[in-house]
Coordinates of N, CA and C in Angstrom, one line a residue:
M1 N 0.8 -1.2 0.0 CA 0.0 0.0 0.0 C 0.9 1.3 0.0
H2 N 1.9 1.3 0.9 CA 2.7 2.5 1.0 C 3.5 2.7 -0.3
K3 N 4.0 1.6 -0.8 CA 4.7 1.7 -2.1 C 3.9 2.2 -3.2
S4 N 2.6 1.9 -3.3 CA 1.7 2.4 -4.3 C 1.5 3.9 -4.1
I5 N 1.3 4.3 -2.9 CA 1.1 5.8 -2.6 C 2.4 6.5 -3.0
F6 N 3.6 6.0 -2.6 CA 4.8 6.6 -3.0 C 5.0 6.8 -4.5
I7 N 4.7 5.7 -5.2 CA 4.8 5.7 -6.7 C 3.9 6.8 -7.3
F8 N 2.6 6.8 -6.8 CA 1.7 7.8 -7.2 C 2.2 9.2 -7.0
V9 N 2.6 9.5 -5.8 CA 3.1 10.8 -5.5 C 4.3 11.2 -6.3
L10 N 5.2 10.3 -6.5 CA 6.4 10.5 -7.3 C 6.0 10.8 -8.8
S11 N 5.1 10.0 -9.3 CA 4.6 10.1 -10.7 C 3.9 11.5 -10.9
F12 N 3.0 11.8 -9.9 CA 2.3 13.1 -10.0 C 3.3 14.3 -9.9
T13 N 4.2 14.2 -9.0 CA 5.2 15.3 -8.9 C 6.0 15.5 -10.2
T14 N 6.4 14.3 -10.7 CA 7.2 14.4 -12.0 C 6.4 15.0 -13.1
M15 N 5.1 14.6 -13.2 CA 4.2 15.2 -14.2 C 4.0 16.7 -14.0
V16 N 3.8 17.1 -12.8 CA 3.6 18.5 -12.5 C 4.8 19.3 -12.9
F17 N 6.0 18.9 -12.5 CA 7.2 19.6 -12.8 C 7.6 19.6 -14.3
S18 N 7.2 18.6 -15.0 CA 7.5 18.5 -16.4 C 6.5 19.3 -17.2
V19 N 5.3 19.5 -16.8 CA 4.3 20.2 -17.5 C 4.3 21.7 -17.2
V20 N 4.6 22.1 -16.0 CA 4.5 23.5 -15.6 C 5.7 24.0 -14.8
P21 N 6.9 23.7 -15.3 CA 8.1 24.1 -14.5 C 8.2 25.6 -14.3
H22 N 7.8 26.4 -15.4 CA 8.0 27.8 -15.3 C 6.9 28.5 -14.5
I23 N 5.7 27.8 -14.3 CA 4.7 28.3 -13.5 C 5.1 28.1 -12.0
C24 N 5.6 27.0 -11.7 CA 6.0 26.7 -10.3 C 7.2 27.6 -9.9
F25 N 8.1 27.9 -10.8 CA 9.2 28.7 -10.4 C 9.3 30.1 -11.1
A26 N 8.1 30.6 -11.3 CA 8.0 31.9 -12.0 C 8.7 33.0 -11.3
E27 N 8.8 33.0 -10.0 CA 9.4 34.1 -9.3 C 10.9 34.2 -9.4
G28 N 11.5 33.1 -9.8 CA 13.0 33.1 -10.0 C 13.7 32.7 -8.7
Q29 N 13.1 32.7 -7.6 CA 13.7 32.3 -6.3 C 12.7 31.9 -5.3
G30 N 13.1 31.2 -4.3 CA 12.2 30.8 -3.3 C 12.9 30.0 -2.1
P31 N 12.1 29.5 -1.2 CA 12.7 28.8 0.0 C 13.1 27.4 -0.3
L32 N 14.1 26.9 0.4 CA 14.5 25.5 0.3 C 14.9 25.1 1.7
T33 N 14.6 23.9 2.1 CA 14.9 23.4 3.4 C 15.7 22.0 3.3
I34 N 16.7 21.9 4.0 CA 17.4 20.6 4.1 C 17.2 20.1 5.5
M35 N 16.6 18.9 5.6 CA 16.4 18.2 6.9 C 17.6 17.4 7.3
T36 N 18.4 17.9 8.2 CA 19.6 17.3 8.7 C 19.4 16.5 10.0
S37 N 20.3 15.8 10.5 CA 20.1 15.0 11.7 C 20.1 16.0 12.9
S38 N 20.6 17.2 12.7 CA 20.5 18.2 13.8 C 19.4 19.3 13.6
G39 N 18.5 19.0 12.6 CA 17.4 19.9 12.4 C 17.3 20.5 11.0
A40 N 16.3 21.3 10.8 CA 16.0 21.9 9.5 C 17.0 23.1 9.2
R41 N 17.5 23.1 8.0 CA 18.4 24.2 7.6 C 17.7 24.9 6.4
H42 N 17.4 26.2 6.6 CA 16.6 26.9 5.6 C 17.5 27.8 4.7
F43 N 17.2 27.8 3.5 CA 17.9 28.6 2.5 C 16.9 29.4 1.6
T44 N 17.4 30.5 1.0 CA 16.7 31.2 -0.1 C 17.5 30.9 -1.3
V45 N 16.9 30.4 -2.4 CA 17.7 30.0 -3.6 C 17.2 30.7 -4.8
D46 N 18.1 31.0 -5.7 CA 17.7 31.4 -7.1 C 17.5 30.1 -7.9
Y47 N 16.6 30.1 -8.8 CA 16.4 28.9 -9.6 C 17.1 29.1 -11.0
A48 N 17.8 28.1 -11.4 CA 18.3 28.0 -12.8 C 17.6 26.9 -13.5
I49 N 16.7 27.3 -14.4 CA 15.8 26.3 -15.1 C 16.2 26.2 -16.6
T50 N 16.3 27.4 -17.2 CA 16.6 27.4 -18.7 C 18.0 27.1 -18.9
P51 N 18.3 26.6 -20.2 CA 19.8 26.4 -20.5 C 20.6 27.6 -20.3
T52 N 20.1 28.8 -20.6 CA 20.9 30.0 -20.4 C 21.2 30.3 -18.9
E53 N 20.2 30.1 -18.1 CA 20.4 30.3 -16.6 C 21.3 29.3 -16.1
K54 N 21.3 28.0 -16.5 CA 22.2 27.0 -16.1 C 23.6 27.3 -16.5
A55 N 23.8 27.7 -17.8 CA 25.1 28.0 -18.3 C 25.8 29.2 -17.5
K56 N 25.0 30.2 -17.1 CA 25.5 31.3 -16.4 C 25.8 30.9 -14.9
G57 N 24.8 30.3 -14.3 CA 25.0 29.9 -12.9 C 25.4 31.0 -12.0
L58 N 26.4 30.8 -11.2 CA 26.9 31.8 -10.3 C 28.2 32.5 -10.8
M59 N 28.4 32.4 -12.1 CA 29.6 33.0 -12.7 C 29.7 34.5 -12.4
H60 N 30.9 34.9 -12.1 CA 31.2 36.3 -11.9 C 30.7 36.9 -10.6
R61 N 30.0 36.1 -9.8 CA 29.6 36.6 -8.5 C 30.8 36.6 -7.5
E62 N 31.0 37.8 -6.9 CA 32.1 37.9 -6.0 C 31.9 37.4 -4.6
S63 N 30.6 37.3 -4.2 CA 30.3 36.7 -2.9 C 28.9 36.0 -3.0
L64 N 28.7 35.3 -1.9 CA 27.4 34.5 -1.8 C 27.1 34.5 -0.3
P65 N 26.1 35.2 0.1 CA 25.7 35.1 1.6 C 25.4 33.7 2.1
K66 N 25.6 33.5 3.3 CA 25.2 32.2 4.0 C 23.7 32.1 3.8
S67 N 23.3 30.8 3.8 CA 21.9 30.5 3.7 C 21.2 30.9 2.4
T68 N 22.1 31.2 1.3 CA 21.5 31.5 0.0 C 22.3 30.5 -1.0
G69 N 21.7 30.4 -2.2 CA 22.4 29.6 -3.2 C 21.7 29.6 -4.5
M70 N 22.1 28.7 -5.4 CA 21.4 28.5 -6.7 C 21.0 27.1 -6.8
L71 N 19.8 26.9 -7.2 CA 19.3 25.5 -7.4 C 19.1 25.3 -8.9
F72 N 19.9 24.4 -9.5 CA 19.8 24.0 -10.9 C 18.8 22.9 -11.0
I73 N 17.7 23.1 -11.8 CA 16.6 22.1 -11.8 C 16.6 21.4 -13.2
Y74 N 16.5 20.1 -13.2 CA 16.4 19.3 -14.4 C 15.1 18.6 -14.5
Q75 N 14.5 18.6 -15.6 CA 13.1 18.0 -15.8 C 13.1 16.5 -15.6
T76 N 14.2 15.8 -16.1 CA 14.3 14.4 -15.9 C 15.6 14.1 -15.2
P77 N 15.7 13.0 -14.4 CA 16.9 12.7 -13.7 C 18.0 12.3 -14.8
E78 N 19.2 12.8 -14.6 CA 20.3 12.5 -15.5 C 21.6 12.7 -14.8
P79 N 22.7 12.1 -15.3 CA 24.0 12.4 -14.7 C 24.4 13.8 -15.1
I80 N 24.8 14.6 -14.1 CA 25.1 16.0 -14.3 C 26.6 16.3 -14.1
T81 N 27.2 17.1 -14.9 CA 28.6 17.6 -14.7 C 28.6 19.1 -14.6
M82 N 29.3 19.5 -13.5 CA 29.4 21.0 -13.2 C 30.8 21.4 -13.3
W83 N 31.1 22.7 -13.3 CA 32.4 23.2 -13.2 C 32.4 24.6 -12.5
M84 N 33.5 25.2 -12.3 CA 33.6 26.4 -11.6 C 34.2 27.6 -12.5
K85 N 34.1 27.4 -13.8 CA 34.7 28.4 -14.7 C 34.0 29.7 -14.5
N86 N 34.9 30.7 -14.3 CA 34.5 32.1 -14.1 C 33.7 32.3 -12.8
T87 N 33.9 31.4 -11.9 CA 33.2 31.5 -10.6 C 34.2 31.8 -9.5
P88 N 34.4 33.0 -9.0 CA 35.5 33.3 -8.1 C 35.3 32.9 -6.7
V89 N 34.2 32.4 -6.3 CA 33.8 32.0 -5.0 C 33.8 30.5 -4.8
S90 N 34.5 30.0 -3.9 CA 34.5 28.5 -3.6 C 33.1 28.1 -3.2
L91 N 32.6 27.0 -3.7 CA 31.2 26.5 -3.4 C 31.2 25.1 -2.8
D92 N 30.1 24.7 -2.2 CA 29.8 23.4 -1.9 C 28.7 23.0 -2.9
M93 N 28.8 21.9 -3.6 CA 27.8 21.5 -4.6 C 27.0 20.3 -4.0
I94 N 25.7 20.4 -3.9 CA 24.9 19.3 -3.4 C 24.0 18.7 -4.5
F95 N 24.2 17.5 -4.8 CA 23.5 16.8 -5.9 C 22.3 16.1 -5.3
I96 N 21.1 16.3 -5.9 CA 19.9 15.9 -5.3 C 19.1 14.9 -6.2
S97 N 18.7 13.8 -5.7 CA 18.0 12.8 -6.5 C 16.6 13.2 -6.7
N98 N 15.9 12.4 -7.6 CA 14.5 12.7 -7.9 C 13.6 12.4 -6.8
R99 N 14.1 11.7 -5.8 CA 13.4 11.4 -4.5 C 13.6 12.5 -3.5
G100 N 14.3 13.6 -3.8 CA 14.5 14.6 -2.8 C 15.5 14.3 -1.8
R101 N 16.4 13.4 -2.1 CA 17.5 13.1 -1.1 C 18.9 13.5 -1.7
I102 N 19.8 13.9 -0.8 CA 21.1 14.2 -1.3 C 21.8 12.9 -1.7
R103 N 22.3 12.9 -2.9 CA 23.0 11.8 -3.5 C 24.5 11.9 -3.4
Y104 N 25.0 13.1 -3.6 CA 26.5 13.3 -3.5 C 26.7 14.8 -3.2
I105 N 27.9 15.0 -2.5 CA 28.3 16.3 -2.1 C 29.7 16.6 -2.5
E106 N 30.0 17.7 -3.2 CA 31.4 18.1 -3.5 C 31.6 19.4 -2.7
E107 N 32.5 19.3 -1.7 CA 32.8 20.4 -0.8 C 34.0 21.2 -1.3
R108 N 33.9 22.5 -1.0 CA 35.0 23.5 -1.2 C 35.6 23.4 -2.6
T109 N 34.8 23.6 -3.6 CA 35.3 23.6 -5.0 C 36.4 24.7 -5.2
E110 N 37.2 24.4 -6.2 CA 38.3 25.4 -6.5 C 37.7 26.5 -7.4
P111 N 37.8 27.8 -7.0 CA 37.3 28.9 -7.8 C 38.0 28.9 -9.2
N112 N 37.2 29.2 -10.1 CA 37.6 29.4 -11.5 C 38.1 28.2 -12.2
S113 N 38.0 27.0 -11.6 CA 38.5 25.8 -12.2 C 37.6 25.3 -13.3
T114 N 38.2 24.6 -14.3 CA 37.5 24.0 -15.3 C 37.4 22.4 -15.1
R115 N 37.9 22.0 -13.9 CA 37.8 20.6 -13.6 C 36.3 20.2 -13.5
Q116 N 36.0 19.1 -14.1 CA 34.6 18.6 -14.1 C 34.3 17.9 -12.8
I117 N 33.1 18.3 -12.3 CA 32.6 17.7 -11.1 C 31.3 16.9 -11.4
H118 N 31.3 15.6 -11.1 CA 30.3 14.7 -11.6 C 29.3 14.4 -10.4
S119 N 28.1 14.1 -10.8 CA 27.0 13.8 -9.8 C 27.1 12.4 -9.3
H120 N 27.9 11.6 -9.9 CA 28.0 10.1 -9.5 C 26.6 9.4 -9.6
G121 N 25.9 9.7 -10.6 CA 24.6 9.1 -10.8 C 23.6 10.1 -11.3
K122 N 22.4 9.6 -11.5 CA 21.3 10.5 -12.0 C 20.8 11.4 -10.9
V123 N 20.6 12.6 -11.2 CA 20.0 13.6 -10.2 C 19.0 14.5 -10.9
S124 N 18.2 15.1 -10.1 CA 17.2 16.0 -10.7 C 17.5 17.5 -10.4
A125 N 18.4 17.7 -9.5 CA 18.8 19.1 -9.1 C 20.2 19.1 -8.5
V126 N 20.8 20.3 -8.6 CA 22.1 20.6 -7.9 C 21.9 21.9 -7.2
L127 N 22.3 21.9 -5.9 CA 22.2 23.1 -5.1 C 23.7 23.6 -4.9
E128 N 24.0 24.8 -5.3 CA 25.3 25.4 -5.0 C 25.1 26.4 -3.9
V129 N 26.0 26.3 -2.8 CA 26.0 27.2 -1.7 C 27.4 27.5 -1.4
V130 N 27.7 28.6 -0.6 CA 29.0 29.0 -0.3 C 29.8 27.9 0.4
A131 N 31.1 27.8 0.1 CA 31.9 26.7 0.7 C 31.9 26.8 2.2
G132 N 31.8 25.7 2.8 CA 31.8 25.6 4.3 C 30.4 25.4 4.8
T133 N 29.4 25.6 4.0 CA 28.0 25.5 4.4 C 27.7 24.0 4.8
V134 N 28.1 23.1 4.0 CA 27.8 21.7 4.3 C 28.4 21.3 5.6
K135 N 29.6 21.6 5.9 CA 30.3 21.3 7.2 C 29.6 22.0 8.3
D136 N 29.4 23.3 8.2 CA 28.8 24.1 9.2 C 27.4 23.7 9.6
F137 N 26.6 23.3 8.6 CA 25.2 22.9 8.9 C 25.0 21.4 9.1
G138 N 26.1 20.6 9.0 CA 26.0 19.2 9.2 C 25.2 18.5 8.1
I139 N 25.3 19.0 6.9 CA 24.6 18.4 5.8 C 25.3 17.1 5.3
K140 N 24.5 16.0 5.1 CA 25.1 14.8 4.7 C 24.4 14.1 3.6
V141 N 25.0 13.2 2.9 CA 24.4 12.4 1.8 C 23.2 11.7 2.5
G142 N 22.1 11.6 1.8 CA 20.9 11.0 2.4 C 19.9 12.0 3.0
D143 N 20.4 13.2 3.4 CA 19.5 14.2 4.0 C 18.4 14.5 3.0
E144 N 17.2 14.9 3.5 CA 16.0 15.2 2.6 C 16.1 16.7 2.3
V145 N 15.8 17.0 1.0 CA 15.7 18.4 0.5 C 14.2 18.7 0.2
I146 N 13.7 19.8 0.7 CA 12.3 20.1 0.5 C 12.3 21.5 -0.1
L147 N 11.7 21.6 -1.3 CA 11.6 22.8 -2.0 C 10.3 23.5 -1.7
G148 N 10.4 24.8 -1.4 CA 9.2 25.6 -1.1 C 8.8 25.6 0.3
K149 N 9.7 25.2 1.2 CA 9.3 25.2 2.7 C 10.3 25.9 3.5

C-alpha cells in the first residue's frame, strides 16, 4: 500500500514539474529546506531552469551570503557535470536525487577551475551554496531536501 502511494506521489510530482516548471518557479527564487540530523536548515535560492540560466549559474559573483544559493533544476533525472569556470567564490555542490534526497556532495570547490565535477549518478537538481555550508550545517548524503518550505 505505502509503495503504491509513494509511486503515485512521485509520478504526480514528476508530471507537474515537467508540465508546468515555469509556473512553479515563475518568481525566480524561493525557499528550500534541508532536513539534517541536527534539524532543519533553511535557504533562499535562485532557480536556474533554462539552459541560459544553467550556463551562467553563479559565474562572476564575488560573494554569496550564507543560507543562499542557486538551485539547478532538471526535468528528468540524469548524470550532471558541473564546473567552476568564471566563478571566483568557492562553493559546496549538493547533488539531489529525484526522490528529494542528497545523492552526492562536492565540498570546497576550486574557484575558476574547469575541472569537471560529476554527480555520481542520476540527479534532478544541484544546489550550489558558499563553501563551508555543508560542514557548518551538518549536511550529509541522504538528507532530505524540501523545495518551497
